[in-house]
Coordinates of C-alpha atoms and ligand atoms in Angstrom, one line a residue:
M1 CA -30.3 12.8 39.6
A2 CA -26.9 13.6 40.9
D3 CA -24.0 13.7 38.5
L4 CA -21.1 11.9 40.0
A5 CA -18.1 13.0 38.1
A6 CA -15.4 10.9 39.8
P7 CA -14.3 7.8 37.9
R8 CA -15.2 4.3 39.1
A9 CA -13.2 2.9 41.9
G10 CA -11.8 -0.4 40.9
H11 CA -10.1 1.2 37.8
L12 CA -6.7 1.4 39.3
G13 CA -5.0 4.4 37.7
G14 CA -2.9 3.4 34.7
H15 CA -3.8 -0.3 34.9
A16 CA -6.6 -1.8 33.0
P17 CA -9.8 -1.9 34.9
I18 CA -9.9 -4.8 37.3
E19 CA -13.3 -6.2 36.9
H20 CA -13.4 -9.3 38.9
I21 CA -11.2 -11.3 41.2
P22 CA -12.4 -14.8 41.6
S23 CA -13.3 -15.8 45.1
L24 CA -13.0 -19.2 46.7
P25 CA -16.3 -21.1 46.5
P26 CA -18.2 -21.0 49.8
L27 CA -18.2 -24.2 51.9
I28 CA -21.9 -24.8 51.4
G29 CA -22.7 -26.7 48.3
D30 CA -26.1 -25.6 47.1
Y31 CA -25.2 -22.0 47.7
E32 CA -26.6 -20.2 44.7
E33 CA -29.8 -22.1 45.0
R34 CA -30.0 -21.3 48.7
C35 CA -29.5 -17.5 47.9
R36 CA -32.3 -17.7 45.3
R37 CA -34.8 -19.4 47.6
F38 CA -34.0 -17.4 50.7
T39 CA -36.9 -15.9 52.8
W40 CA -36.8 -14.7 56.4
E41 CA -39.9 -16.8 56.9
G42 CA -38.1 -19.9 55.8
A43 CA -34.9 -19.0 57.7
R44 CA -37.0 -18.8 60.9
A45 CA -37.0 -22.6 61.0
W46 CA -33.4 -22.4 62.2
L47 CA -34.5 -20.7 65.5
D48 CA -34.8 -23.0 68.5
P49 CA -37.6 -21.3 70.5
D50 CA -39.1 -22.9 73.6
P51 CA -42.6 -24.4 73.3
S52 CA -44.2 -21.0 74.0
G53 CA -42.3 -19.3 71.2
H54 CA -39.7 -17.5 73.4
V55 CA -36.4 -16.8 71.7
N56 CA -33.2 -15.9 73.5
M57 CA -30.1 -14.8 71.7
A58 CA -27.8 -16.5 74.2
H59 CA -29.6 -19.8 73.9
E60 CA -29.4 -19.6 70.1
A61 CA -25.7 -18.7 70.3
V62 CA -24.5 -21.1 73.0
D63 CA -27.0 -23.5 74.6
R64 CA -28.4 -25.1 71.5
H65 CA -24.8 -26.2 70.6
A66 CA -24.0 -27.2 74.2
A67 CA -26.8 -29.8 74.0
G68 CA -25.5 -31.4 70.8
P69 CA -22.4 -32.7 69.0
L70 CA -20.6 -29.4 69.4
A71 CA -20.7 -29.5 73.3
G72 CA -17.0 -30.3 73.5
V73 CA -15.8 -28.0 70.8
V74 CA -13.9 -24.8 71.9
A75 CA -16.4 -21.9 71.6
I76 CA -14.0 -19.1 72.5
R77 CA -10.2 -19.2 72.8
F78 CA -9.0 -16.0 74.7
L79 CA -5.5 -14.9 74.1
D80 CA -4.2 -12.5 76.8
R81 CA -1.6 -9.8 76.2
T82 CA 1.2 -12.3 76.8
G83 CA -0.3 -14.7 74.3
E84 CA -1.4 -17.1 77.0
A85 CA -4.7 -18.8 76.1
T86 CA -7.8 -19.7 78.0
E87 CA -10.5 -21.9 76.4
L88 CA -14.1 -22.5 77.0
T89 CA -16.0 -25.2 75.2
Y90 CA -19.7 -24.7 74.2
A91 CA -20.7 -26.9 77.2
E92 CA -18.5 -24.8 79.6
L93 CA -19.7 -21.6 78.1
R94 CA -23.3 -22.7 78.7
T95 CA -22.6 -23.4 82.4
R96 CA -20.5 -20.3 83.0
T97 CA -23.0 -18.0 81.3
N98 CA -25.8 -19.6 83.4
V99 CA -23.8 -18.8 86.5
T100 CA -23.4 -15.2 85.3
A101 CA -27.1 -14.9 84.6
A102 CA -27.9 -16.3 88.0
A103 CA -25.6 -13.8 89.6
L104 CA -27.3 -10.9 87.8
R105 CA -30.7 -12.3 88.7
L106 CA -29.7 -12.4 92.4
L107 CA -28.6 -8.8 92.2
G108 CA -32.2 -8.0 91.2
L109 CA -31.8 -7.5 87.5
E110 CA -35.3 -7.2 86.0
P111 CA -36.2 -8.0 82.4
G112 CA -35.2 -5.1 80.2
D113 CA -32.7 -3.7 82.8
R114 CA -29.4 -2.6 81.2
V115 CA -26.0 -4.0 81.9
C116 CA -22.7 -2.5 80.7
T117 CA -19.1 -3.6 80.5
L118 CA -16.0 -1.4 80.6
L119 CA -13.5 -4.2 80.1
P120 CA -10.7 -5.3 77.7
R121 CA -11.3 -8.4 75.6
S122 CA -11.4 -10.9 78.5
P123 CA -13.6 -13.9 79.5
E124 CA -15.6 -11.8 81.9
L125 CA -16.7 -9.5 79.1
Y126 CA -18.0 -12.3 77.0
L127 CA -19.7 -14.0 80.0
T128 CA -21.4 -10.7 80.9
V129 CA -22.8 -10.3 77.4
L130 CA -24.3 -13.7 77.2
G131 CA -25.2 -13.9 80.9
T132 CA -27.1 -10.6 80.6
L133 CA -29.1 -11.9 77.7
K134 CA -29.9 -15.1 79.5
A135 CA -31.1 -13.1 82.5
G136 CA -33.4 -11.2 80.2
G137 CA -31.4 -7.9 80.6
V138 CA -30.2 -5.6 77.8
Y139 CA -26.5 -5.5 77.1
C140 CA -24.8 -2.3 76.2
P141 CA -21.1 -2.3 75.3
L142 CA -18.7 0.4 76.2
F143 CA -15.3 0.8 74.6
P144 CA -12.7 0.2 77.3
A145 CA -10.5 3.2 76.2
F146 CA -13.4 5.7 76.6
G147 CA -12.5 8.5 78.9
P148 CA -14.5 9.4 82.0
E149 CA -17.0 11.7 80.2
P150 CA -18.0 9.4 77.3
V151 CA -18.4 6.6 79.9
R152 CA -20.5 8.8 82.2
E153 CA -22.6 10.1 79.3
R154 CA -23.5 6.6 78.0
L155 CA -24.1 5.2 81.5
A156 CA -26.5 8.0 82.2
L157 CA -28.2 8.0 78.8
G158 CA -28.7 4.2 79.0
R159 CA -29.8 4.3 82.6
I160 CA -27.4 1.4 83.2
R161 CA -28.2 -0.6 86.4
V162 CA -25.2 -2.9 86.5
L163 CA -21.6 -2.3 85.3
V164 CA -18.8 -4.9 85.1
T165 CA -15.4 -3.3 85.1
D166 CA -11.9 -3.5 86.6
T167 CA -10.4 -1.6 89.6
L168 CA -8.4 0.8 87.5
S169 CA -11.2 1.8 85.2
Y170 CA -13.6 2.1 88.2
T171 CA -11.2 4.2 90.3
R172 CA -10.3 6.6 87.4
K173 CA -13.5 6.8 85.4
I174 CA -16.5 5.9 87.6
A175 CA -15.9 6.5 91.2
P176 CA -15.4 10.3 90.9
Q177 CA -18.8 10.7 89.2
R178 CA -20.8 7.9 90.7
A179 CA -22.9 10.4 92.6
S180 CA -24.2 11.7 89.2
L181 CA -25.3 8.1 88.2
P182 CA -28.3 7.4 90.3
D183 CA -29.4 4.4 88.2
L184 CA -26.1 2.6 88.6
E185 CA -26.9 0.2 91.5
H186 CA -24.3 -2.4 91.1
V187 CA -20.7 -2.4 90.0
L188 CA -18.9 -5.7 89.7
I189 CA -15.1 -5.6 89.9
V190 CA -13.3 -8.4 88.0
D191 CA -9.9 -7.9 89.6
P192 CA -10.2 -6.9 93.3
D193 CA -6.9 -6.6 95.0
E194 CA -6.0 -8.1 98.5
A195 CA -7.8 -5.2 100.2
G196 CA -11.0 -6.1 98.3
A197 CA -13.0 -4.3 95.8
P198 CA -13.4 -0.5 96.0
T199 CA -16.1 0.9 98.3
G200 CA -19.5 0.7 96.8
T201 CA -18.6 -2.2 94.5
T202 CA -18.8 -6.0 94.6
P203 CA -16.1 -8.5 93.6
W204 CA -17.2 -10.3 90.4
S205 CA -16.1 -13.6 92.0
A206 CA -18.4 -13.0 95.0
A207 CA -21.4 -12.2 92.8
L208 CA -20.7 -15.4 90.8
A209 CA -20.3 -17.5 93.9
A210 CA -23.7 -16.3 95.2
G211 CA -25.3 -17.1 91.8
W212 CA -23.7 -20.6 91.9
A213 CA -25.0 -21.2 95.4
A214 CA -28.5 -20.0 94.6
Y215 CA -29.1 -21.8 91.3
D216 CA -28.0 -25.0 89.9
P217 CA -26.1 -23.9 86.7
E218 CA -27.1 -27.2 84.9
T219 CA -30.8 -26.6 85.3
F220 CA -30.9 -22.8 85.3
T221 CA -33.7 -21.5 83.1
V222 CA -32.9 -18.9 80.6
A223 CA -35.3 -15.9 80.7
P224 CA -38.3 -16.5 78.5
T225 CA -37.7 -13.5 76.2
R226 CA -40.0 -12.8 73.3
P227 CA -38.5 -12.2 69.9
E228 CA -39.4 -8.5 70.1
D229 CA -38.0 -7.9 73.6
P230 CA -35.0 -5.6 73.6
A231 CA -31.6 -7.4 73.9
L232 CA -28.9 -4.9 72.9
L233 CA -28.3 -1.2 73.1
H234 CA -25.5 0.0 70.8
F235 CA -24.3 3.5 70.6
T236 CA -23.2 4.5 67.0
S237 CA -19.6 5.4 66.3
G238 CA -20.3 9.2 66.4
T239 CA -18.6 9.8 63.1
T240 CA -21.2 12.4 62.0
G241 CA -22.1 13.8 65.4
K242 CA -23.4 12.8 68.9
P243 CA -23.6 9.0 69.2
K244 CA -27.2 7.6 69.0
G245 CA -28.4 4.7 71.0
A246 CA -29.8 1.9 68.7
V247 CA -32.0 -0.7 70.3
H248 CA -32.0 -4.2 69.0
V249 CA -34.2 -7.2 69.9
H250 CA -33.7 -10.9 70.5
A251 CA -35.0 -11.8 67.0
A252 CA -31.9 -10.1 65.6
I253 CA -29.9 -13.3 66.2
L254 CA -31.5 -14.7 63.1
A255 CA -30.0 -12.0 61.0
H256 CA -26.6 -12.4 62.8
H257 CA -26.7 -16.1 62.0
V258 CA -27.8 -15.9 58.4
T259 CA -25.3 -13.2 57.5
S260 CA -22.5 -15.0 59.3
E261 CA -23.2 -17.9 57.0
F262 CA -23.7 -16.0 53.8
A263 CA -21.2 -13.2 54.1
L264 CA -18.6 -14.7 56.5
D265 CA -19.0 -18.3 55.3
L266 CA -18.9 -19.6 58.9
R267 CA -19.5 -23.3 59.6
P268 CA -18.7 -25.6 62.5
G269 CA -15.0 -26.4 62.3
D270 CA -14.0 -22.9 61.4
V271 CA -11.5 -20.9 63.5
Y272 CA -12.7 -17.3 63.3
W273 CA -11.0 -14.1 64.3
C274 CA -12.9 -10.8 64.3
T275 CA -10.6 -7.9 65.3
A276 CA -13.4 -5.6 66.2
D277 CA -13.6 -4.6 69.9
P278 CA -16.9 -5.7 71.5
G279 CA -17.3 -2.0 72.4
W280 CA -18.9 -1.7 69.0
V281 CA -21.7 -3.4 67.2
T282 CA -19.3 -5.4 65.0
G283 CA -17.7 -6.8 68.1
T284 CA -21.1 -8.1 69.4
S285 CA -22.9 -9.1 66.2
Y286 CA -19.9 -10.7 64.6
G287 CA -17.4 -11.0 67.5
I288 CA -19.8 -13.0 69.6
L289 CA -23.4 -13.8 68.6
G290 CA -23.3 -14.6 64.9
P291 CA -20.2 -16.8 64.9
L292 CA -21.2 -18.7 68.0
S293 CA -24.6 -19.3 66.5
C294 CA -22.7 -21.0 63.6
G295 CA -20.8 -23.3 66.0
V296 CA -17.3 -22.0 65.2
T297 CA -14.3 -21.5 67.4
I298 CA -13.8 -17.8 68.1
V299 CA -10.3 -16.5 68.7
T300 CA -10.0 -13.2 70.7
D301 CA -6.9 -11.2 71.4
A302 CA -6.6 -8.8 74.4
A303 CA -3.6 -6.9 72.9
D304 CA -3.7 -3.9 70.6
F305 CA -2.7 -4.0 67.0
E306 CA 0.8 -5.0 66.2
A307 CA 1.4 -6.2 62.6
R308 CA 3.8 -9.1 63.5
R309 CA 1.6 -10.3 66.3
W310 CA -1.5 -10.3 64.0
Y311 CA 0.3 -12.4 61.4
R312 CA 1.4 -14.8 64.0
I313 CA -2.1 -15.2 65.4
L314 CA -3.5 -15.9 61.9
H315 CA -0.8 -18.5 61.4
D316 CA -0.5 -20.1 64.8
E317 CA -4.2 -20.2 65.6
Q318 CA -4.9 -21.7 62.2
V319 CA -7.5 -19.0 61.5
T320 CA -9.8 -19.9 58.6
V321 CA -12.0 -16.7 58.4
F322 CA -10.7 -13.2 59.3
Y323 CA -13.0 -10.3 59.8
T324 CA -11.3 -6.9 60.1
A325 CA -11.5 -3.3 59.0
P326 CA -10.0 -1.1 56.3
T327 CA -8.0 0.9 58.8
A328 CA -6.4 -2.3 60.1
L329 CA -5.7 -3.5 56.6
R330 CA -4.1 -0.1 55.8
M331 CA -1.9 -0.5 58.9
L332 CA -0.8 -4.0 57.8
M333 CA -0.1 -2.5 54.4
R334 CA 2.1 0.2 56.0
A335 CA 4.0 -2.5 57.8
G336 CA 4.9 -3.8 54.3
T337 CA 4.3 -6.9 52.2
A338 CA 7.7 -8.4 53.2
L339 CA 6.5 -8.9 56.8
A340 CA 3.4 -10.6 55.6
R341 CA 5.5 -12.9 53.4
E342 CA 7.5 -14.0 56.4
H343 CA 4.4 -15.9 57.4
T344 CA 2.1 -18.4 55.7
F345 CA -1.6 -18.7 56.2
P346 CA -2.4 -22.2 54.9
T347 CA -5.7 -22.4 56.7
L348 CA -7.1 -19.0 55.8
R349 CA -9.8 -19.1 53.2
H350 CA -11.9 -15.9 53.6
V351 CA -10.9 -12.3 54.5
V352 CA -13.6 -9.8 55.1
S353 CA -13.8 -6.1 56.0
V354 CA -16.3 -3.6 57.5
G355 CA -16.6 -0.1 58.9
E356 CA -15.4 2.1 56.1
P357 CA -15.1 2.1 52.4
L358 CA -12.6 -0.7 51.4
N359 CA -10.2 0.9 49.0
P360 CA -9.3 -1.2 45.9
E361 CA -5.7 -0.9 46.9
A362 CA -6.5 -2.9 50.1
V363 CA -8.4 -5.6 48.2
L364 CA -5.4 -6.1 45.9
W365 CA -3.0 -6.0 48.8
G366 CA -5.0 -8.9 50.4
L367 CA -4.2 -10.9 47.3
E368 CA -0.5 -10.2 47.7
A369 CA -0.3 -10.8 51.4
F370 CA -2.9 -13.6 52.0
G371 CA -3.4 -14.9 48.4
L372 CA -7.1 -13.9 48.9
P373 CA -9.0 -10.8 47.9
V374 CA -10.6 -8.9 50.8
H375 CA -14.4 -9.1 50.7
D376 CA -16.3 -6.0 51.7
T377 CA -19.4 -5.8 53.9
W378 CA -21.5 -2.7 54.4
W379 CA -23.8 -2.2 57.3
Q380 CA -24.5 0.2 60.2
T381 CA -25.2 0.0 64.0
E382 CA -28.8 0.6 63.1
T383 CA -29.0 -2.4 60.7
G384 CA -27.5 -4.7 63.4
A385 CA -26.2 -7.0 60.7
I386 CA -24.5 -7.1 57.3
M387 CA -26.8 -5.7 54.6
V388 CA -24.6 -5.4 51.4
S389 CA -21.7 -7.7 50.9
N390 CA -19.3 -9.1 48.5
Y391 CA -20.4 -12.3 50.1
A392 CA -18.6 -15.6 50.1
G393 CA -18.2 -17.1 46.6
M394 CA -19.1 -13.9 44.7
P395 CA -16.3 -12.6 42.5
V396 CA -14.7 -9.5 44.0
R397 CA -14.9 -6.2 42.2
P398 CA -12.3 -4.0 43.9
G399 CA -13.9 -0.9 45.3
S400 CA -17.5 -2.3 45.2
M401 CA -19.3 -3.4 48.4
G402 CA -21.0 -6.3 46.6
R403 CA -24.7 -6.9 46.6
P404 CA -27.5 -6.9 49.1
V405 CA -27.4 -10.2 51.1
P406 CA -30.3 -12.6 50.7
G407 CA -33.3 -11.3 52.5
V408 CA -32.3 -7.7 52.2
V409 CA -34.1 -5.4 49.7
A410 CA -32.1 -2.2 49.0
A411 CA -32.6 0.7 46.7
V412 CA -30.9 3.9 45.6
L413 CA -33.3 6.9 46.1
A414 CA -33.2 10.2 44.1
Q415 CA -31.6 13.0 46.1
G416 CA -32.9 16.4 47.1
A417 CA -30.9 19.5 47.5
D418 CA -29.4 18.5 50.9
G419 CA -28.0 15.3 49.4
R420 CA -30.5 13.1 51.3
A421 CA -33.4 11.3 49.6
A422 CA -36.0 13.7 48.3
V423 CA -39.3 13.1 50.0
V424 CA -42.1 14.8 48.2
D425 CA -45.6 14.4 49.6
G426 CA -44.4 11.4 51.6
R427 CA -43.1 9.7 48.4
V428 CA -39.5 8.9 47.3
E429 CA -38.2 8.1 43.8
V430 CA -36.3 4.8 43.4
L431 CA -33.5 5.2 40.8
T432 CA -33.2 2.2 38.5
G433 CA -30.5 3.3 36.0
P434 CA -27.0 1.9 36.3
D435 CA -24.5 4.2 38.1
E436 CA -27.1 6.7 39.3
V437 CA -26.1 8.1 42.7
G438 CA -28.6 8.5 45.5
E439 CA -29.3 7.6 49.1
L440 CA -29.0 4.0 50.0
A441 CA -32.3 2.8 51.5
L442 CA -33.4 -0.5 52.9
R443 CA -36.9 -2.0 53.0
P444 CA -37.7 -2.7 56.7
G445 CA -38.3 -6.3 57.7
W446 CA -34.9 -7.8 58.4
P447 CA -34.8 -9.2 62.0
S448 CA -31.9 -7.1 63.2
M449 CA -33.3 -3.7 62.2
F450 CA -33.1 -1.3 65.2
R451 CA -36.4 -0.8 66.9
A452 CA -35.7 2.6 68.4
Y453 CA -33.2 5.3 68.9
L454 CA -33.0 5.5 72.7
D455 CA -35.4 8.2 74.0
D456 CA -35.6 9.8 70.5
P457 CA -38.8 8.6 68.7
D458 CA -38.7 11.7 66.5
R459 CA -35.3 10.9 65.1
Y460 CA -36.4 7.3 64.6
A461 CA -39.5 8.3 62.7
K462 CA -37.5 10.6 60.5
A463 CA -35.2 7.7 59.5
F464 CA -38.0 6.2 57.5
A465 CA -40.0 7.5 54.5
D466 CA -42.4 5.9 52.0
G467 CA -41.7 2.4 53.4
W468 CA -37.9 2.7 53.3
Y469 CA -35.2 3.1 56.0
L470 CA -32.9 5.9 54.9
T471 CA -29.3 5.1 55.8
G472 CA -27.7 8.5 55.2
D473 CA -25.1 7.0 52.9
L474 CA -24.9 7.5 49.1
A475 CA -24.4 4.7 46.7
S476 CA -24.9 3.6 43.1
V477 CA -25.4 0.2 41.4
D478 CA -23.6 -0.8 38.3
A479 CA -25.0 -2.6 35.3
D480 CA -24.1 -6.0 36.8
G481 CA -25.8 -5.3 40.1
Y482 CA -22.7 -4.5 42.1
W483 CA -23.1 -1.7 44.7
W484 CA -20.7 1.1 45.1
F485 CA -20.3 3.3 48.1
V486 CA -20.0 7.0 47.3
G487 CA -19.9 8.6 50.7
R488 CA -22.0 9.8 53.6
A489 CA -24.6 12.3 52.4
D490 CA -23.0 14.8 54.8
D491 CA -19.5 14.3 53.5
V492 CA -20.2 14.6 49.8
I493 CA -18.4 17.5 48.2
K494 CA -20.1 19.8 45.7
S495 CA -17.5 21.4 43.4
A496 CA -18.1 23.3 40.2
G497 CA -21.4 21.5 39.6
H498 CA -20.0 18.0 40.4
L499 CA -20.8 15.9 43.3
I500 CA -17.6 14.2 44.5
G501 CA -17.5 11.2 46.8
P502 CA -14.5 11.4 49.2
F503 CA -14.0 7.7 48.9
E504 CA -13.2 7.9 45.2
V505 CA -10.6 10.6 45.8
E506 CA -9.1 8.9 48.8
S507 CA -8.8 5.6 46.9
A508 CA -7.1 7.2 44.0
L509 CA -4.5 9.0 46.3
M510 CA -3.8 5.7 48.0
E511 CA -2.5 4.3 44.7
H512 CA 0.5 6.6 45.0
P513 CA 3.3 4.7 46.7
A514 CA 3.8 7.5 49.3
V515 CA 0.3 7.5 50.6
A516 CA -0.8 5.2 53.5
E517 CA -4.2 6.8 54.2
A518 CA -6.1 9.9 53.1
G519 CA -9.1 11.9 54.4
V520 CA -10.8 14.2 51.9
I521 CA -13.1 17.2 52.6
G522 CA -14.8 20.0 50.7
K523 CA -13.3 23.4 51.5
P524 CA -15.4 26.5 50.7
D525 CA -14.3 28.3 47.6
P526 CA -15.8 31.4 46.1
L527 CA -15.7 30.2 42.5
A528 CA -16.3 26.4 42.7
G529 CA -18.5 26.3 45.8
E530 CA -16.1 23.8 47.3
I531 CA -12.7 22.5 46.4
V532 CA -11.3 19.2 47.3
K533 CA -8.7 19.2 50.0
A534 CA -6.9 16.0 51.0
F535 CA -5.2 15.2 54.3
V536 CA -2.6 12.6 53.7
T537 CA -0.7 10.2 55.9
L538 CA 2.6 9.1 54.4
R539 CA 4.1 5.6 54.4
V540 CA 7.3 4.9 56.2
G541 CA 10.2 6.2 54.2
Y542 CA 8.5 9.3 52.8
E543 CA 8.8 12.9 54.2
P544 CA 6.3 15.7 53.7
S545 CA 7.6 18.4 51.3
P546 CA 6.1 21.0 49.0
G547 CA 7.5 18.9 46.1
L548 CA 5.6 15.8 47.3
A549 CA 2.4 17.8 47.7
R550 CA 2.8 19.0 44.1
E551 CA 3.5 15.5 42.9
L552 CA 0.3 14.2 44.7
I553 CA -1.8 17.0 43.2
A554 CA -0.5 16.1 39.7
F555 CA -1.0 12.4 40.4
G556 CA -4.6 13.1 41.5
R557 CA -5.2 15.1 38.4
H558 CA -3.9 12.4 36.2
R559 CA -6.1 9.8 37.9
L560 CA -9.2 11.8 38.6
G561 CA -9.3 14.8 36.2
S562 CA -11.3 17.8 37.3
V563 CA -12.4 16.4 40.7
A564 CA -8.8 15.9 41.9
P565 CA -7.7 17.5 45.2
R566 CA -6.5 21.1 44.8
E567 CA -4.9 21.2 48.2
I568 CA -2.8 18.6 50.0
A569 CA -2.0 18.7 53.7
F570 CA 0.3 16.1 55.4
D571 CA -1.1 14.7 58.6
Q572 CA 0.5 11.7 60.2
A573 CA -2.3 11.6 62.8
L574 CA -5.6 11.7 60.9
P575 CA -8.4 11.7 63.5
H576 CA -10.2 8.4 63.7
T577 CA -13.1 7.2 65.7
R578 CA -12.3 4.4 68.1
S579 CA -14.1 2.1 65.7
G580 CA -11.5 3.0 63.1
K581 CA -13.2 5.5 60.8
V582 CA -11.6 8.6 59.5
M583 CA -13.5 11.6 61.0
R584 CA -13.9 13.9 58.1
R585 CA -16.2 16.2 60.0
L586 CA -13.4 16.9 62.4
L587 CA -10.9 17.6 59.6
K588 CA -13.4 20.0 58.2
A589 CA -14.2 21.7 61.5
R590 CA -10.5 22.2 62.1
E591 CA -10.0 23.5 58.6
L592 CA -12.8 26.0 58.9
G593 CA -12.1 26.9 62.6
L594 CA -15.5 25.7 63.6
P595 CA -16.5 24.1 66.9
E596 CA -15.2 20.5 66.9
G597 CA -18.5 19.0 68.2
D598 CA -18.9 15.7 70.1
L599 CA -15.4 14.2 70.5
S600 CA -16.3 11.3 72.8
T601 CA -15.4 8.7 70.2
V602 CA -12.2 10.1 68.9
E603 CA -9.2 7.8 69.1
T604 CA -6.8 9.7 71.5
A605 CA -3.6 8.1 70.3
P606 CA -4.3 8.1 66.6
A607 CA -3.6 4.7 65.1
A608 CA -2.1 6.2 62.0
A609 CA 0.6 7.9 64.0
T610 CA 2.2 4.9 65.6
D611 CA 1.1 1.7 63.8
E612 CA -0.1 0.6 67.2
G613 CA -3.5 0.7 68.8
A614 CA -5.9 -0.4 66.0
T615 CA -9.3 -0.4 67.5
T616 CA -11.5 -1.7 64.8
Ligands
LIG1 P1 -22.7 8.0 63.5 O1 -23.9 7.4 63.0 O2 -22.7 8.2 65.0 O3 -22.2 9.2 62.8 P2 -21.3 5.9 62.2 O4 -22.3 6.0 61.1 O5 -19.8 5.9 61.8 O6 -21.5 7.0 63.3 P3 -21.6 3.1 62.6 O7 -23.0 2.7 62.7 O8 -20.6 2.4 63.4 O9 -21.5 4.6 63.0 O10 -21.1 3.1 61.1 C1 -21.9 2.8 60.0 C2 -21.4 3.6 58.8 O11 -20.0 3.3 58.5 C3 -22.1 3.4 57.5 O12 -23.3 4.2 57.5 C4 -21.1 3.8 56.5 O13 -21.1 5.2 56.3 C5 -19.8 3.3 57.1 N1 -19.5 2.0 56.6 C6 -19.6 0.8 57.2 N2 -19.2 -0.2 56.4 C7 -18.8 0.3 55.3 C8 -18.4 -0.2 54.0 N3 -18.1 -1.5 53.9 N4 -18.1 0.7 53.0 C9 -18.3 2.0 53.2 N5 -18.8 2.6 54.3 C10 -19.0 1.8 55.4
LIG2 MG1 -24.3 6.4 61.2

C-alpha cells in the first residue's frame, strides 16, 4: 500500500479542521430514499423509447418535452458577445433541430457518419449537435480556439464527413489543408458574406432551406437509433499526452439525466449556466444533453471570461444552478471578493465544479462570494458523466470530491511500482482501509461508459482489469466514505520514500494570500529521488522576489512538513489545457529540458496571465 505523507486537504493550515459545510437540501423530497433504492434497471423507466425500443439522445433531451407541458418553456437562452439574447423554447428547438437533421440527411449523412462543429457558443452549434443525433450521425465537438493543426488532426482521426463552421475559421484553418482531408465532404458556413460562402462550401442557411423544403419539420422522424449505437465522439483534454477519442452511445443520455438530477439538482423551472465550452465533454454532457433532459432553461454566453460579466449574468439571468471549473473559480477569486459583493445572487442555490481538483480554498471562497459552498464532481471524458460527487444535499467536506453517485460502484485498488493498479495474474486488490491510496477504479455498467477508444482497441482493452475500469487517477476514501483525489498516477511525486499528491501541495500553497494558483511537479534529486518544485502564480498586488519565494517555502513547510516544496518558481502564465487544467507534464518537460510532447490542447493565451479567456 502506498504511504501518502501529505496531510488531508480540508484541514486549512492553522485553522481547525473544517469537517462539513452544510449544503442546501436538494429540491426533490424523498432524496435519501431515492439514492438508496437507485438501480440503472429502475432508472431506465425514465427513457422514452419508440415502440421498437429505439432510443435517441436528442429525442430524450428535447422532443419529449416539446410534446408536453414544457413545450413553451425556454430551452436555451443564448447571450451573444454584446449580451443580446436569442431564445428557443422546447417546441421551437424541436422544430429547428428537425430542420437541421433534415438538412444533414439531404446531404447524404448515413447512420454513424460523423459531424463536427468549429464554432463559438452560438445557436448553430447547439442545433448541429442535436440535429446530428436526430439524423443518426455521431457528433464530435471541436474547441473553436484550436489552431489549424489540432483541427486537421481531429478531423482526419475522426474521418469527419460534415463540418459546420464560420468563414474566418474555414479560411484560416480548413481551406489550406482541405486537400489532406478526403473524408470531409461537406462544409456548412454559418455566416457567408455577400459574395457567398467560400468555394467548396455551402451556406448553412441554404442547407437548412433545402431540408425544410424536403421534409415537414413537424412530422420529421428522428433516426431509429438503438441504445448501443454511437452518438458522440469526444477527444480527451490531452493533459497527459496525445488526446484519445472516446466513443459514447445513445444510452448514455440516461446517465446524463440521472446525474444532472442527483449531482446538479436540476429540475424544470431551473435556470442553469454551465461555463464549459461545448468543445469538451462537459459542454455536451452537462452544457446540452443532461440539463435539457431535465427540462431546465439553459443560459449560454458567447463571450470569454470576465469576472464582472459573469457576476452580472448570474444575477441578471436569475441563474439557480451554476456549473463551472476550479480554474474559473480561481480567476473569480483573483478578481477579489469585493467585486463579488457588489452583486447579489438571490436565485442561486447550487454551485458545482469539475475538471480539476477543487481546492478547499475555492470551496470556502464560494461561501464568501455566493453564500454557498462549491460542490465538487469528478469524472472523465471516458466516463461520459459524473461518477463521484459532493452531490446536492450532501454536506461538503472541503477538498473531498464526495461519494460515488447512485448507480456507480467505485473502488481504490492497490498500486504497483508504476503507481497504477497492480494486476497480478489478471487480479487486482481492492483496498478497504480508510485513507489508503490507490488507483480509482469503476465497475463497468453505467450507461455513459465509453465503448471504445477510436481505432485503438488495445488501449481500450488495457483500460480494464479484473472487471474494473482503471481511471489513471489516485484517490483514497476516509472513514466516513468521502473520496479524496490524490493526483493522476503519472503526476504523483516520489520523494524520500513518500508518495506526494500534487493537489495537496497546491492546495496548501493557495492558502497563502499571495498565491492565486500553483502547479507542482517532482524534480529529480540524487538524494530524495524527487523533490517537490512548485510553480506559482501570484495574486494582483504581489511581486515575485527571492524573499517571497523563501516565505512560501517556509509557509509550505509549516503547513505540510517534510513534503513541502523545496523550490518555488514564479510563473504568471502557468500552462493550461483549453479545458482549464494545469499541464504539469509540460511544466516538468520544460524543467527537465525534455521534448514538450503533444501541445494541441494548450491554451495559447494562458488564462492565468490576463484574467481573461477562461475556457472551462
Ligand atoms: P488526457 O486523458 O488526454 O490526458 P484529461 O484526463 O485531462 O486528458 P479529461 O477526460 O477532460 O481529460 O479529464 C479527466 C481528468 O480530469 C480526470 O481523470 C482527473 O484527473 C481530472 N479531474 C476531473 N474532475 C476532477 C475533480 N473533480 N477532481 C480532481 N480531478 C479531476
Ligand atoms: Mg484522462
